[in-house]
Short mmCIF file of C-alpha atoms and ligand atoms in Angstrom, two decimals:
data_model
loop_
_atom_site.label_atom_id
_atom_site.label_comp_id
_atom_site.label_asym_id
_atom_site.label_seq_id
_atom_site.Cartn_x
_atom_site.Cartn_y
_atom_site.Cartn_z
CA UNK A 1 -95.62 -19.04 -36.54
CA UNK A 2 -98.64 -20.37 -38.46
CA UNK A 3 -97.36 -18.70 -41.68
CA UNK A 4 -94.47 -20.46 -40.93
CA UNK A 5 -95.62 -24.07 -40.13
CA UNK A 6 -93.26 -26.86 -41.06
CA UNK A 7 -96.15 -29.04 -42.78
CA UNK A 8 -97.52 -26.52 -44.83
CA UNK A 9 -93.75 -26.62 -46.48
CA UNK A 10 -93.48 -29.92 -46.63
CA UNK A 11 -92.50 -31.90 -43.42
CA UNK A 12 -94.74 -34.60 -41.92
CA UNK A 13 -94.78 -36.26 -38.88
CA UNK A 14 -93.90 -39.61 -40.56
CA UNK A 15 -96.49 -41.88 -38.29
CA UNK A 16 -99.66 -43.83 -40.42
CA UNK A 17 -102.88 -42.79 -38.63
CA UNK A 18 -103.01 -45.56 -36.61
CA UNK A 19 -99.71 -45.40 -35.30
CA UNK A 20 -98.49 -45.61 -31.57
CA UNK A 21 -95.48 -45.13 -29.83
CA UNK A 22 -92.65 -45.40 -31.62
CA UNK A 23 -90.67 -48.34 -29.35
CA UNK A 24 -93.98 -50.31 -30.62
CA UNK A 25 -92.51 -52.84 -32.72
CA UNK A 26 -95.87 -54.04 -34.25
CA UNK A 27 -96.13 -50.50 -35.43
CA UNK A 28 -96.82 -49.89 -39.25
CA UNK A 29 -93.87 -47.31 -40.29
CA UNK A 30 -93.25 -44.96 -43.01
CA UNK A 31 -89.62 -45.27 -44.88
CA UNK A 32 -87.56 -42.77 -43.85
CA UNK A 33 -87.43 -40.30 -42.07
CA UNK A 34 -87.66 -37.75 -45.47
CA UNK A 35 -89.35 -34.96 -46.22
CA UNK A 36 -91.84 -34.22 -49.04
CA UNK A 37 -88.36 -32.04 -50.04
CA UNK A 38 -85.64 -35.31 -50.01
CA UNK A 39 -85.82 -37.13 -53.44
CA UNK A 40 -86.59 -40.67 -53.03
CA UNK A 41 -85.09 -42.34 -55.89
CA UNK A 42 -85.99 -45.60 -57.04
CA UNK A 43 -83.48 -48.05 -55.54
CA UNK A 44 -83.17 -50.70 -58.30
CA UNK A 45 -81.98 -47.74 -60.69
CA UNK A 46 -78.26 -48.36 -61.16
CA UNK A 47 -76.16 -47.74 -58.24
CA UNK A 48 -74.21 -44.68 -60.37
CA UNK A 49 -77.74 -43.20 -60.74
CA UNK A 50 -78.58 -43.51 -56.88
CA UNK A 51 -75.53 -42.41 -56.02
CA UNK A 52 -76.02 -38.67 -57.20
CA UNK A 53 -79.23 -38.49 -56.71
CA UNK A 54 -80.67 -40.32 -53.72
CA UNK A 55 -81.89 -37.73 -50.93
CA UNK A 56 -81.29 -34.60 -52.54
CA UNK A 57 -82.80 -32.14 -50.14
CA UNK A 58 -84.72 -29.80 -53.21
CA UNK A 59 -84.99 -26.83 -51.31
CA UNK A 60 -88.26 -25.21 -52.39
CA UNK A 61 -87.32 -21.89 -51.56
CA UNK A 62 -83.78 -21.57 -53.98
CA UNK A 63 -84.27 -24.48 -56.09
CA UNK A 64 -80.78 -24.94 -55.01
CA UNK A 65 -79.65 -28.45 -57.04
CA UNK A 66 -77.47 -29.86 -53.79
CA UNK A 67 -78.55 -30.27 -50.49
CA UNK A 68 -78.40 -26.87 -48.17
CA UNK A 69 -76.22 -27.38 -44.93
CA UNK A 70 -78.73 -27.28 -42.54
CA UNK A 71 -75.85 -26.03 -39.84
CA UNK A 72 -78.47 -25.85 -36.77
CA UNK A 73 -78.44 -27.48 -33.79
CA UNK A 74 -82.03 -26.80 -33.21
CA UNK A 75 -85.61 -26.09 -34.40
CA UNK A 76 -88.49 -23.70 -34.15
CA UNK A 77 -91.13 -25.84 -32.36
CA UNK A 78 -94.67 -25.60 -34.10
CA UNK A 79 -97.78 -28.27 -33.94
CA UNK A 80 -95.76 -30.70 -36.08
CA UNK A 81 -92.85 -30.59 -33.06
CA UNK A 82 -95.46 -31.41 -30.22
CA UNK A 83 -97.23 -33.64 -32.04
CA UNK A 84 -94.23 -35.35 -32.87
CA UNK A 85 -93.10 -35.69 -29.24
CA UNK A 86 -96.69 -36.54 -28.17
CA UNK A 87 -96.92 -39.74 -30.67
CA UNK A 88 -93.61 -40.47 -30.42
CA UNK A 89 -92.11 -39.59 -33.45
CA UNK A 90 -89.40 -37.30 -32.92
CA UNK A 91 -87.14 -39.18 -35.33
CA UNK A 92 -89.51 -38.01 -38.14
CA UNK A 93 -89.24 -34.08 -37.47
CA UNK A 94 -86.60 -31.37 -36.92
CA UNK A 95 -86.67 -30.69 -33.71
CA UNK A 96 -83.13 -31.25 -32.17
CA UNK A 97 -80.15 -31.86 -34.11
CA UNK A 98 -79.25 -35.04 -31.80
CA UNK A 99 -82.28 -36.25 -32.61
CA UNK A 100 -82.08 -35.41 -36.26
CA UNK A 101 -81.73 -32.90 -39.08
CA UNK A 102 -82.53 -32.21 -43.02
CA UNK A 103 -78.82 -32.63 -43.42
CA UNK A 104 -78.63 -36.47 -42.03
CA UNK A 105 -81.62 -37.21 -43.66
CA UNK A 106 -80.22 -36.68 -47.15
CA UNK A 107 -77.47 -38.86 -46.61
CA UNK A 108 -79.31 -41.00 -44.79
CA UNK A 109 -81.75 -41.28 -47.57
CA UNK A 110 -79.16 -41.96 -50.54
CA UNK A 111 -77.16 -45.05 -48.73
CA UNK A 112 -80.59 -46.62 -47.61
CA UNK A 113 -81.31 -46.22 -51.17
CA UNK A 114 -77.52 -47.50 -52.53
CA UNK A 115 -77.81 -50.82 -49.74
CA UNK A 116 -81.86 -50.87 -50.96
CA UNK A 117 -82.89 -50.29 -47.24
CA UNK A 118 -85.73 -48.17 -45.65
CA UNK A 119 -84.14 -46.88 -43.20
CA UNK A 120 -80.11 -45.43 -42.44
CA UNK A 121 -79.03 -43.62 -39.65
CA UNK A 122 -75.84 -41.91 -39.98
CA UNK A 123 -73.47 -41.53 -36.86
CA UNK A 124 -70.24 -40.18 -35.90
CA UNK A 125 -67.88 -42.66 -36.78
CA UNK A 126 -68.33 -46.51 -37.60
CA UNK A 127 -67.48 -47.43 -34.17
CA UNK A 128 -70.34 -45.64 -33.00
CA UNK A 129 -72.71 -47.20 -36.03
CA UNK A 130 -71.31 -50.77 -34.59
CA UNK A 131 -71.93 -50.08 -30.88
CA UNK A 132 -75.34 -48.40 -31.06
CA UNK A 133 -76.43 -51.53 -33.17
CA UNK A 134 -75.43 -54.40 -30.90
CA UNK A 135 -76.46 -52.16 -27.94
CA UNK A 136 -79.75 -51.40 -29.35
CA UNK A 137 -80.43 -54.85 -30.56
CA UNK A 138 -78.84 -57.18 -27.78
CA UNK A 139 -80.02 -57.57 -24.31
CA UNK A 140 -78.41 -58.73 -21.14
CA UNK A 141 -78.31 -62.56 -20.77
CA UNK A 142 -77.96 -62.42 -24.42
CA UNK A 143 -74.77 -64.16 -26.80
CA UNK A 144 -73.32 -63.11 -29.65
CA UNK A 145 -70.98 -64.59 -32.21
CA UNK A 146 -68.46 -62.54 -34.38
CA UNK A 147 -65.01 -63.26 -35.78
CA UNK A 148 -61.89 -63.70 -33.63
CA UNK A 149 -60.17 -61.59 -36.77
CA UNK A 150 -63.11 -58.53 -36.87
CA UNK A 151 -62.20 -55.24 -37.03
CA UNK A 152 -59.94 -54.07 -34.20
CA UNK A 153 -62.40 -51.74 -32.94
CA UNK A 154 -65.13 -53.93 -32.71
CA UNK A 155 -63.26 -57.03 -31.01
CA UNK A 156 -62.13 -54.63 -28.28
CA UNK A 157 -65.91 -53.75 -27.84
CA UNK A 158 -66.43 -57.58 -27.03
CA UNK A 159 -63.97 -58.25 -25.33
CA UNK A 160 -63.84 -55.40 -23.00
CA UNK A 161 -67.36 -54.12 -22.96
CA UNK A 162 -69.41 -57.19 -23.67
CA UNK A 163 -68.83 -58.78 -20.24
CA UNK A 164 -70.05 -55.89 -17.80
CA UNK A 165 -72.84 -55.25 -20.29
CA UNK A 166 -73.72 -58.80 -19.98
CA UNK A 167 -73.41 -60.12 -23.22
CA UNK A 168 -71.50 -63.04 -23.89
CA UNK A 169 -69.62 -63.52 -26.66
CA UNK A 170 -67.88 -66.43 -28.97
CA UNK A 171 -65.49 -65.81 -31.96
CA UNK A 172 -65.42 -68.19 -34.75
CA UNK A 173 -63.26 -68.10 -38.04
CA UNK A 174 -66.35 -66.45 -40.14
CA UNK A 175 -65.85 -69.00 -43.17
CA UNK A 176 -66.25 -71.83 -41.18
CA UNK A 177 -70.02 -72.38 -41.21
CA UNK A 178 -70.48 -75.41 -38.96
CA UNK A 179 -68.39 -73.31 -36.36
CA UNK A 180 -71.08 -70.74 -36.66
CA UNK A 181 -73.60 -73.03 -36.07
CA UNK A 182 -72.23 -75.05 -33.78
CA UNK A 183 -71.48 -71.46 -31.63
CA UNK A 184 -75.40 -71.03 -31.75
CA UNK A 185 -76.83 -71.46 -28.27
CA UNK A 186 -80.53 -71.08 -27.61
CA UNK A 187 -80.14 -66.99 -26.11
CA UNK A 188 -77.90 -66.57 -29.31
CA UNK A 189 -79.44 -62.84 -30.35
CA UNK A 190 -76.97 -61.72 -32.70
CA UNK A 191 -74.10 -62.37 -35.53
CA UNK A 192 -72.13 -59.83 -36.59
CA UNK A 193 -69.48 -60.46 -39.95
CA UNK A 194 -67.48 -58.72 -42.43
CA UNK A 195 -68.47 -58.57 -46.26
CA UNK A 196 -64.56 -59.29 -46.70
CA UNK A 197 -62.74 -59.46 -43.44
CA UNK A 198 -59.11 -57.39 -42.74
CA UNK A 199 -56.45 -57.86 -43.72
CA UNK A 200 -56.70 -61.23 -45.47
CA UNK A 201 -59.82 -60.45 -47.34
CA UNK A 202 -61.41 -63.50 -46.49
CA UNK A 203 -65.52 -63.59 -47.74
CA UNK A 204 -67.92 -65.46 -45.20
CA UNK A 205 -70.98 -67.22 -46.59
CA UNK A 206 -73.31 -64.73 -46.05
CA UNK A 207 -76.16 -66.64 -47.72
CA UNK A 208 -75.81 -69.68 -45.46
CA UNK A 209 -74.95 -67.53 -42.39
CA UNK A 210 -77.98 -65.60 -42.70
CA UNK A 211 -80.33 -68.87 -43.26
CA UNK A 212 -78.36 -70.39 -39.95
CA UNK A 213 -79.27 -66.63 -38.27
CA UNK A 214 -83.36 -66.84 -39.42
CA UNK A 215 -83.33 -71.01 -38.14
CA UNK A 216 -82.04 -69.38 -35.11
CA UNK A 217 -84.20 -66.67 -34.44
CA UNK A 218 -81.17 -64.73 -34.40
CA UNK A 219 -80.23 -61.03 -36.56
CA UNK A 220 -76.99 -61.31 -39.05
CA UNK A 221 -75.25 -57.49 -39.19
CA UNK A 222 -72.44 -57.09 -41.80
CA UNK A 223 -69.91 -54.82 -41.65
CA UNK A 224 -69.55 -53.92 -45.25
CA UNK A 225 -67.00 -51.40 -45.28
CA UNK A 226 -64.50 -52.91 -47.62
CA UNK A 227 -66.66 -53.81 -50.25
CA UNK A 228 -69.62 -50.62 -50.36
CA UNK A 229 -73.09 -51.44 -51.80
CA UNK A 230 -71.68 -50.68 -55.47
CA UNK A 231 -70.05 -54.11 -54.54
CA UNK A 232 -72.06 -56.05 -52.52
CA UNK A 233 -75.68 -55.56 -50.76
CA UNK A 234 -76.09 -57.87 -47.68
CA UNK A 235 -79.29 -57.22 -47.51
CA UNK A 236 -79.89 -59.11 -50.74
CA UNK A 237 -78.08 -61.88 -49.14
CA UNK A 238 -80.41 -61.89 -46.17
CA UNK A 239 -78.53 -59.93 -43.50
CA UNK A 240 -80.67 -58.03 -41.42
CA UNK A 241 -78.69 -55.43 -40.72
CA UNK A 242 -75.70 -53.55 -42.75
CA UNK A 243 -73.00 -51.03 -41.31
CA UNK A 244 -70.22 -49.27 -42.66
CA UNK A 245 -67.46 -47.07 -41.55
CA UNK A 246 -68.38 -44.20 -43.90
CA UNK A 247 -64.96 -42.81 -43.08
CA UNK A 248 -63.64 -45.06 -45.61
CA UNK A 249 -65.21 -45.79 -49.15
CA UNK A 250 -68.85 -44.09 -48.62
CA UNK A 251 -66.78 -40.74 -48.19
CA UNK A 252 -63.94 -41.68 -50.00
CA UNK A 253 -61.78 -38.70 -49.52
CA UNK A 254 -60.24 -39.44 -46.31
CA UNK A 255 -61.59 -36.26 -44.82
CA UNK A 256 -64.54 -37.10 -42.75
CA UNK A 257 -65.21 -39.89 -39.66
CA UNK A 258 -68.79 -41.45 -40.11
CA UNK A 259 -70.72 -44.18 -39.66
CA UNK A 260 -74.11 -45.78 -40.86
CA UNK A 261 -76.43 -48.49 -40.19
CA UNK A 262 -78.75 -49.05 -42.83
CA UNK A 263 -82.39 -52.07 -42.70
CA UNK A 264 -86.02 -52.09 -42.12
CA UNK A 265 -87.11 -48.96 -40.06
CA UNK A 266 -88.41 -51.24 -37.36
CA UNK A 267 -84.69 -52.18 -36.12
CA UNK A 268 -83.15 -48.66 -37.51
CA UNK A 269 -85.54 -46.61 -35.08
CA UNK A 270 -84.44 -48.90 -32.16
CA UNK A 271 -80.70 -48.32 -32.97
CA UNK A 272 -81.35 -44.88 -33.92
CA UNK A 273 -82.53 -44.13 -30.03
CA UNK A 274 -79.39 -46.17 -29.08
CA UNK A 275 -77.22 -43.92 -30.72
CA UNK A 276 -78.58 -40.71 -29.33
CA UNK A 277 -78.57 -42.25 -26.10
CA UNK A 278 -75.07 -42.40 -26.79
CA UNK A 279 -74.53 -39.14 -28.51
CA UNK A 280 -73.27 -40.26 -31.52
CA UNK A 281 -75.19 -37.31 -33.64
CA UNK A 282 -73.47 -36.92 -37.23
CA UNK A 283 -73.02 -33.04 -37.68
CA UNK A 284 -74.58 -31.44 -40.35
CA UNK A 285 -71.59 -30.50 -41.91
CA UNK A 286 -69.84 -33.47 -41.99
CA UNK A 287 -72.87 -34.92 -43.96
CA UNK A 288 -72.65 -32.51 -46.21
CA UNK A 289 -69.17 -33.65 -46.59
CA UNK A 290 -70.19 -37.70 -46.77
CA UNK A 291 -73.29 -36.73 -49.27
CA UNK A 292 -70.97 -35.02 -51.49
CA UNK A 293 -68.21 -37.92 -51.32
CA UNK A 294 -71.30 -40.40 -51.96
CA UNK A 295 -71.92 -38.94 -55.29
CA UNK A 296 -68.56 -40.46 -56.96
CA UNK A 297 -69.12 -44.07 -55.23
CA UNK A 298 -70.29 -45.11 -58.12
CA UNK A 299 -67.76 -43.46 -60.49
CA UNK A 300 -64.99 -44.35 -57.86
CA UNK A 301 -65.40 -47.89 -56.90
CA UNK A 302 -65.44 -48.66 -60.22
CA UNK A 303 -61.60 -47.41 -60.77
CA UNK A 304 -60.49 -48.84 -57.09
CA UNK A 305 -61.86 -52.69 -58.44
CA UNK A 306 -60.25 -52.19 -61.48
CA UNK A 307 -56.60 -50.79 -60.12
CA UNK A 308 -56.76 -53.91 -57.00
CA UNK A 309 -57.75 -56.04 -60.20
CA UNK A 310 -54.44 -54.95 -61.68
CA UNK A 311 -52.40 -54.87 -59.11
CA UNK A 312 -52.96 -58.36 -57.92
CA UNK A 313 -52.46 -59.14 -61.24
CA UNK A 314 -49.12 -57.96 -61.38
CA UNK A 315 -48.38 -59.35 -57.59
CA UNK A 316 -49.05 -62.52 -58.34
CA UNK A 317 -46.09 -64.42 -59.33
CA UNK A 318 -43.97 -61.47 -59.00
CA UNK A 319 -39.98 -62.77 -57.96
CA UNK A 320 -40.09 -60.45 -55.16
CA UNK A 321 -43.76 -61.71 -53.46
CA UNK A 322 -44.52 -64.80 -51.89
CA UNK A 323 -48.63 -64.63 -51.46
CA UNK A 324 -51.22 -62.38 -52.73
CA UNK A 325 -54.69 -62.12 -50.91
CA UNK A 326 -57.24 -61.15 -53.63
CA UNK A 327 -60.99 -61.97 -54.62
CA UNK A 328 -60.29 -61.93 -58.65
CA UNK A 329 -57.26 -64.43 -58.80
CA UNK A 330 -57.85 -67.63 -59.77
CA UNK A 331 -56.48 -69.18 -56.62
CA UNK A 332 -58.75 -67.11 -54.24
CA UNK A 333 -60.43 -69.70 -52.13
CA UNK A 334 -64.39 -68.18 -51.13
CA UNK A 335 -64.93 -68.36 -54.66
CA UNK A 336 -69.24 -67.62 -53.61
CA UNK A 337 -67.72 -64.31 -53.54
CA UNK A 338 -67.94 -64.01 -57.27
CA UNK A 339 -71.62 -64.71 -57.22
CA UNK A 340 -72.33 -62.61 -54.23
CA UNK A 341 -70.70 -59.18 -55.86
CA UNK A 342 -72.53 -57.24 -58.05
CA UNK A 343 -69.33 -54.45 -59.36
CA UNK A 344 -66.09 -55.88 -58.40
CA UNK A 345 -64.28 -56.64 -55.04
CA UNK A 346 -63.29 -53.29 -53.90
CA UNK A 347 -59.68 -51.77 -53.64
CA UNK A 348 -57.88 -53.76 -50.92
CA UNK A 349 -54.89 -55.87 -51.66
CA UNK A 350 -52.37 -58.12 -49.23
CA UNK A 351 -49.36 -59.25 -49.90
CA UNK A 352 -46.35 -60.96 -48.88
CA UNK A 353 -43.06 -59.64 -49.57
CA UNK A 354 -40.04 -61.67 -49.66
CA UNK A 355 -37.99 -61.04 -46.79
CA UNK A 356 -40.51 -60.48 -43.62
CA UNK A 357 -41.17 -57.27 -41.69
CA UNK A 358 -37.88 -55.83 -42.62
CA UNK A 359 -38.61 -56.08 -46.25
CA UNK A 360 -41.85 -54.73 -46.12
CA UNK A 361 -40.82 -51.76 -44.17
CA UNK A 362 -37.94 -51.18 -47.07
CA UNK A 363 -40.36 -51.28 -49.40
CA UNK A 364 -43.31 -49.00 -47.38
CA UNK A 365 -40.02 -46.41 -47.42
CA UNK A 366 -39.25 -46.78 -51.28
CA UNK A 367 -42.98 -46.23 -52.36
CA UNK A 368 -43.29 -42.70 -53.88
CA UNK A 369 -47.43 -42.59 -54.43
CA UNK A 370 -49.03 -44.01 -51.92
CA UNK A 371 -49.09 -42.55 -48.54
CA UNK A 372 -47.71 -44.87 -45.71
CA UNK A 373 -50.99 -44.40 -43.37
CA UNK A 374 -54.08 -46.32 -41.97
CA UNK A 375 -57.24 -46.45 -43.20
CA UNK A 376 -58.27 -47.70 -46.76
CA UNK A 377 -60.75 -46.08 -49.22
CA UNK A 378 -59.41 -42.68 -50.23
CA UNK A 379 -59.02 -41.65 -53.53
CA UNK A 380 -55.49 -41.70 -52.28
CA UNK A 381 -53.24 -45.07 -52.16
CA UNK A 382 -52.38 -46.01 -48.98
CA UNK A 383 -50.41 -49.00 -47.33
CA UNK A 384 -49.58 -49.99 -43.87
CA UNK A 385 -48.36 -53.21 -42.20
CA UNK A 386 -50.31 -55.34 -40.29
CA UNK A 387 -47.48 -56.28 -37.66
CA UNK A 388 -46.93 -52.81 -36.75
CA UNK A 389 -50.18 -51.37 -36.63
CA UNK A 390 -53.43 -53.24 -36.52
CA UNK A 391 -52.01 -56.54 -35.31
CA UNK A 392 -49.01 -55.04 -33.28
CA UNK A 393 -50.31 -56.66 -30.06
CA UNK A 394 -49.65 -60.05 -31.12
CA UNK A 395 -46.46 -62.15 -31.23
CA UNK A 396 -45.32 -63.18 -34.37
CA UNK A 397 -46.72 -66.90 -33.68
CA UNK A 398 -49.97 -65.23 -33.00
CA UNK A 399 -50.07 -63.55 -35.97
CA UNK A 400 -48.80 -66.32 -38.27
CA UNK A 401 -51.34 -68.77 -36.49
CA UNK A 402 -54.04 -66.07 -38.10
CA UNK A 403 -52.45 -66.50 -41.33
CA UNK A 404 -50.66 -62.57 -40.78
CA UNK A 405 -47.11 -64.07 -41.65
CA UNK A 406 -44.11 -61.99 -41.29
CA UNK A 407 -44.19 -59.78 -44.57
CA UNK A 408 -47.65 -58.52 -45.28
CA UNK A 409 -48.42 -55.61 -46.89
CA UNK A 410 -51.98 -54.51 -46.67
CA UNK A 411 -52.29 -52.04 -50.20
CA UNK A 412 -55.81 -49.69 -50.38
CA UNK A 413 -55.70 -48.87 -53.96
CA UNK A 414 -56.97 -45.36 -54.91
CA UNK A 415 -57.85 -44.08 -58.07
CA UNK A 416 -54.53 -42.99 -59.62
CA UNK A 417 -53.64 -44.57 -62.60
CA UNK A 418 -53.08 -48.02 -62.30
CA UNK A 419 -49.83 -47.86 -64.31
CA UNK A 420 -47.92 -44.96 -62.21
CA UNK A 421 -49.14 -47.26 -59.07
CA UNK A 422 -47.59 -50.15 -60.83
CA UNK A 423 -44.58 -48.96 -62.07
CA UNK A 424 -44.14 -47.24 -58.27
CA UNK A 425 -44.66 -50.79 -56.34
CA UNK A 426 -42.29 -52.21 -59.01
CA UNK A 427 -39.49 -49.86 -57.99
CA UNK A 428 -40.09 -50.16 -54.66
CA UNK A 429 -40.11 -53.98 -54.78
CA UNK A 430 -36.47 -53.78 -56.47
CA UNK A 431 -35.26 -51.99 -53.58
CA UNK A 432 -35.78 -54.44 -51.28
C1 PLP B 1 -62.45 -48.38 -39.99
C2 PLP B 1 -63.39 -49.51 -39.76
C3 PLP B 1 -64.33 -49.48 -38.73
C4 PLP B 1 -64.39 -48.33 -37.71
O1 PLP B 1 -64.79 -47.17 -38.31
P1 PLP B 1 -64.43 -45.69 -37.71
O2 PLP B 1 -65.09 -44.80 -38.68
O3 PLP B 1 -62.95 -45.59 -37.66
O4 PLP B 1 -65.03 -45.64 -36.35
C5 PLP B 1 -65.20 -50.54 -38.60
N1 PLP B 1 -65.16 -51.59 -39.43
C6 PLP B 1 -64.26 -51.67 -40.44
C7 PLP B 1 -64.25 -52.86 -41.33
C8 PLP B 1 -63.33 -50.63 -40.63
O5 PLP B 1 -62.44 -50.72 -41.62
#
């Protein structure tokens, strides 16, 4: 086995000398976990640039130029292994794929890099990214504040979780900051918003939250799934913490479920222990998957600002639309949003069609491109309707009272040619 050992090839136990255990949180820590073999790019080069190469497992062996799939779900133990479990660092070598693996680190690597964190830890879908991280970083007795309209998904975690778990939780309309402060209470541990919330595409504050979250003592989390770190970094902001459904624009083909959580390695190694607690372990070949979606971000966000940039464009004013929800018209009301974003404002576009639900289902049926389906960040269009999917549980007054009004069309632009997506939503707004 000596012949063999992991360090002489290039893996490391990842602790400084002087470390201790690794639920220590005074702990110095290495960035990470990486091997001498994962390519730690510089993350102020230009997101394109990070994008391809970030993590790149070089394999010393081939000199293969991508990452190998490490398809294992376990490692030959050696000195580095028990010296690992011994310190506590079994995040920081191969040892169990729960635990981690080459494969995860890569991608883990490149969107730490792309959201210019030290740490990432991918997970099996987003949901599992969101619950490991308020599990992992809440206690009992604790409160936290979110938005009554968050992700489906993650208000059904609050509301029917939170309670036996012990946490207590109030929902606030995320761009109202003196509801967010005035929702602080003294065990207040956590706030949790969306870069751009669903399906409205409303932009919270997330400057001023985060300085209300740091006067508080409490951690800010964003969500920032809709707009991707070629968009917007919340970290730059002052959020503490930054997840992401990688199911939708970090893998961008709608062929993988993923999640990530990306900040400093003192809060990443807590959530990562959460999360295999859990058992929400990425598999290695579904980050080879994400890693080779990530490379395009870049190259693909750029096309899906550009084609929801044209399509609200064309929406707006249009005899057959009453409303159009989108960052880059002039009427857009979180106009910080402009100053936040670094690229664009991602692909997502609502709208109101004349004529209410029926309408919009007429015109779902007459569209020829897009796929009628949920989800959003595929290089694929797709459209659904709030009022029969994500909102369905509501009334209509419910809805309308959230500013869903009979109508909406929620639009994820892809990367087909903005024209043929025009010219399609034209027709299909003439046969309503
Ligand atoms: C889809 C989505 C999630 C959940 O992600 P999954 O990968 O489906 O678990 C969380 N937040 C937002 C904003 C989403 O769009």
């Amino acid at each position: 086995m000596s012949e063999r050992n992991r360090a002489a090839v290039g893996f490391q136990a990842g602790l400084e000398d002087d470390a201790q255990w690794l639920n220590d949180l005074r702990r110095r820590r290495n960035p990470g976990p990486r091997s001498v073999h994962h390519r730690a790019v510089d993350p102020s080069l230009d997101s394109a640039t990070v994008a391809v190469h970030g993590g790149t497992y070089e394999d010393p062996v081939t000199g293969a130029v991508g990452t190998p799939v490490f398809q294992t779900s376990t490692f030959l133990l050696d000195d580095l292994s028990y010296s690992a479990f011994e310190r506590g660092a079994t995040r920081d070598v191969p040892i169990y794929t729960r635990y981690g693996n080459p494969s995860q680190w890569s991608v883990q690597e490149k969107i730490a890099a792309l959201e210019g964190a030290e740490s990432a830890v991918v997970t099996s879908s987003g949901m599992s990214a969101i619950a490991s991280t308020i599990y992992a970083l809440t206690n009992s007795g604790s409160h936290i504040i979110t938005a009554y309209d968050v992700y489906g998904g993650m208000y059904n975690l609050m509301r029917e979780d939170m309670p036996s778990a012990g946490r207590e939780v109030t929902f606030v309309d995320a761009t109202d900051l003196a509801a967010i402060e005035a929702a602080i209470r003294p065990e207040t541990q956590l706030l949790f918003f969306e870069s751009l919330t669903n399906p409205l595409l409303k932009a919270p504050q997330l400057r001023a939250i985060a300085k209300i979250a740091k006067r508080h003592n409490a951690l800010l989390v964003v969500d920032n799934t809709f707009l991707s770190p070629v968009n917007l970094r919340p970290l730059d902001l002052g959020a503490d913490i930054v997840v992401h459904s990688a199911t939708k624009y970090l893998n961008g083909h709608s062929d993988v479920t993923a999640g990530v959580v990306t900040g400093s390695r003192k809060f990443v190694d807590r959530i990562w222990a959460q999360a295999l607690r859990f058992g929400g372990t990425m598999e290695p070949l579904a980050c080879y998957l994400l890693e080779r979606g990530l490379k395009t971000l870049a190259l693909r966000m750029r096309t899906h600002n550009e084609n929801a940039d044209a399509l609200a464009r064309f929406l707006d004013g249009h005899a057959k639309v009453v409303a159009v929800h989108h960052p880059s018209l002039d009427h857009y009301p979180y106009c910080h949003l402009r100053d936040d974003v670094r690229g664009g404002f991602g692909g997502m576009v609502s709208f109101e069609v004349a004529g209410g639900d029926a309408a919009a289902l007429k015109f779902c049926d007459a569209l020829e491109i897009p796929y009628v389906a949920t989800s959003l960040g595929g290089v694929e269009s797709l459209v659904s309707l709030p009022f029969n999917t994500s909102h369905c549980s509501l009334t209509i007054a419910q809805r309308t009272s959230i500013g869903i009004r009979p109508g909406l069309v929620r639009f994820s632009a892809g990367v087909e040619s903005a024209d043929d997506l025009i010219a399609d939503i034209d027709r299909a707004l003439e046969a309503i």
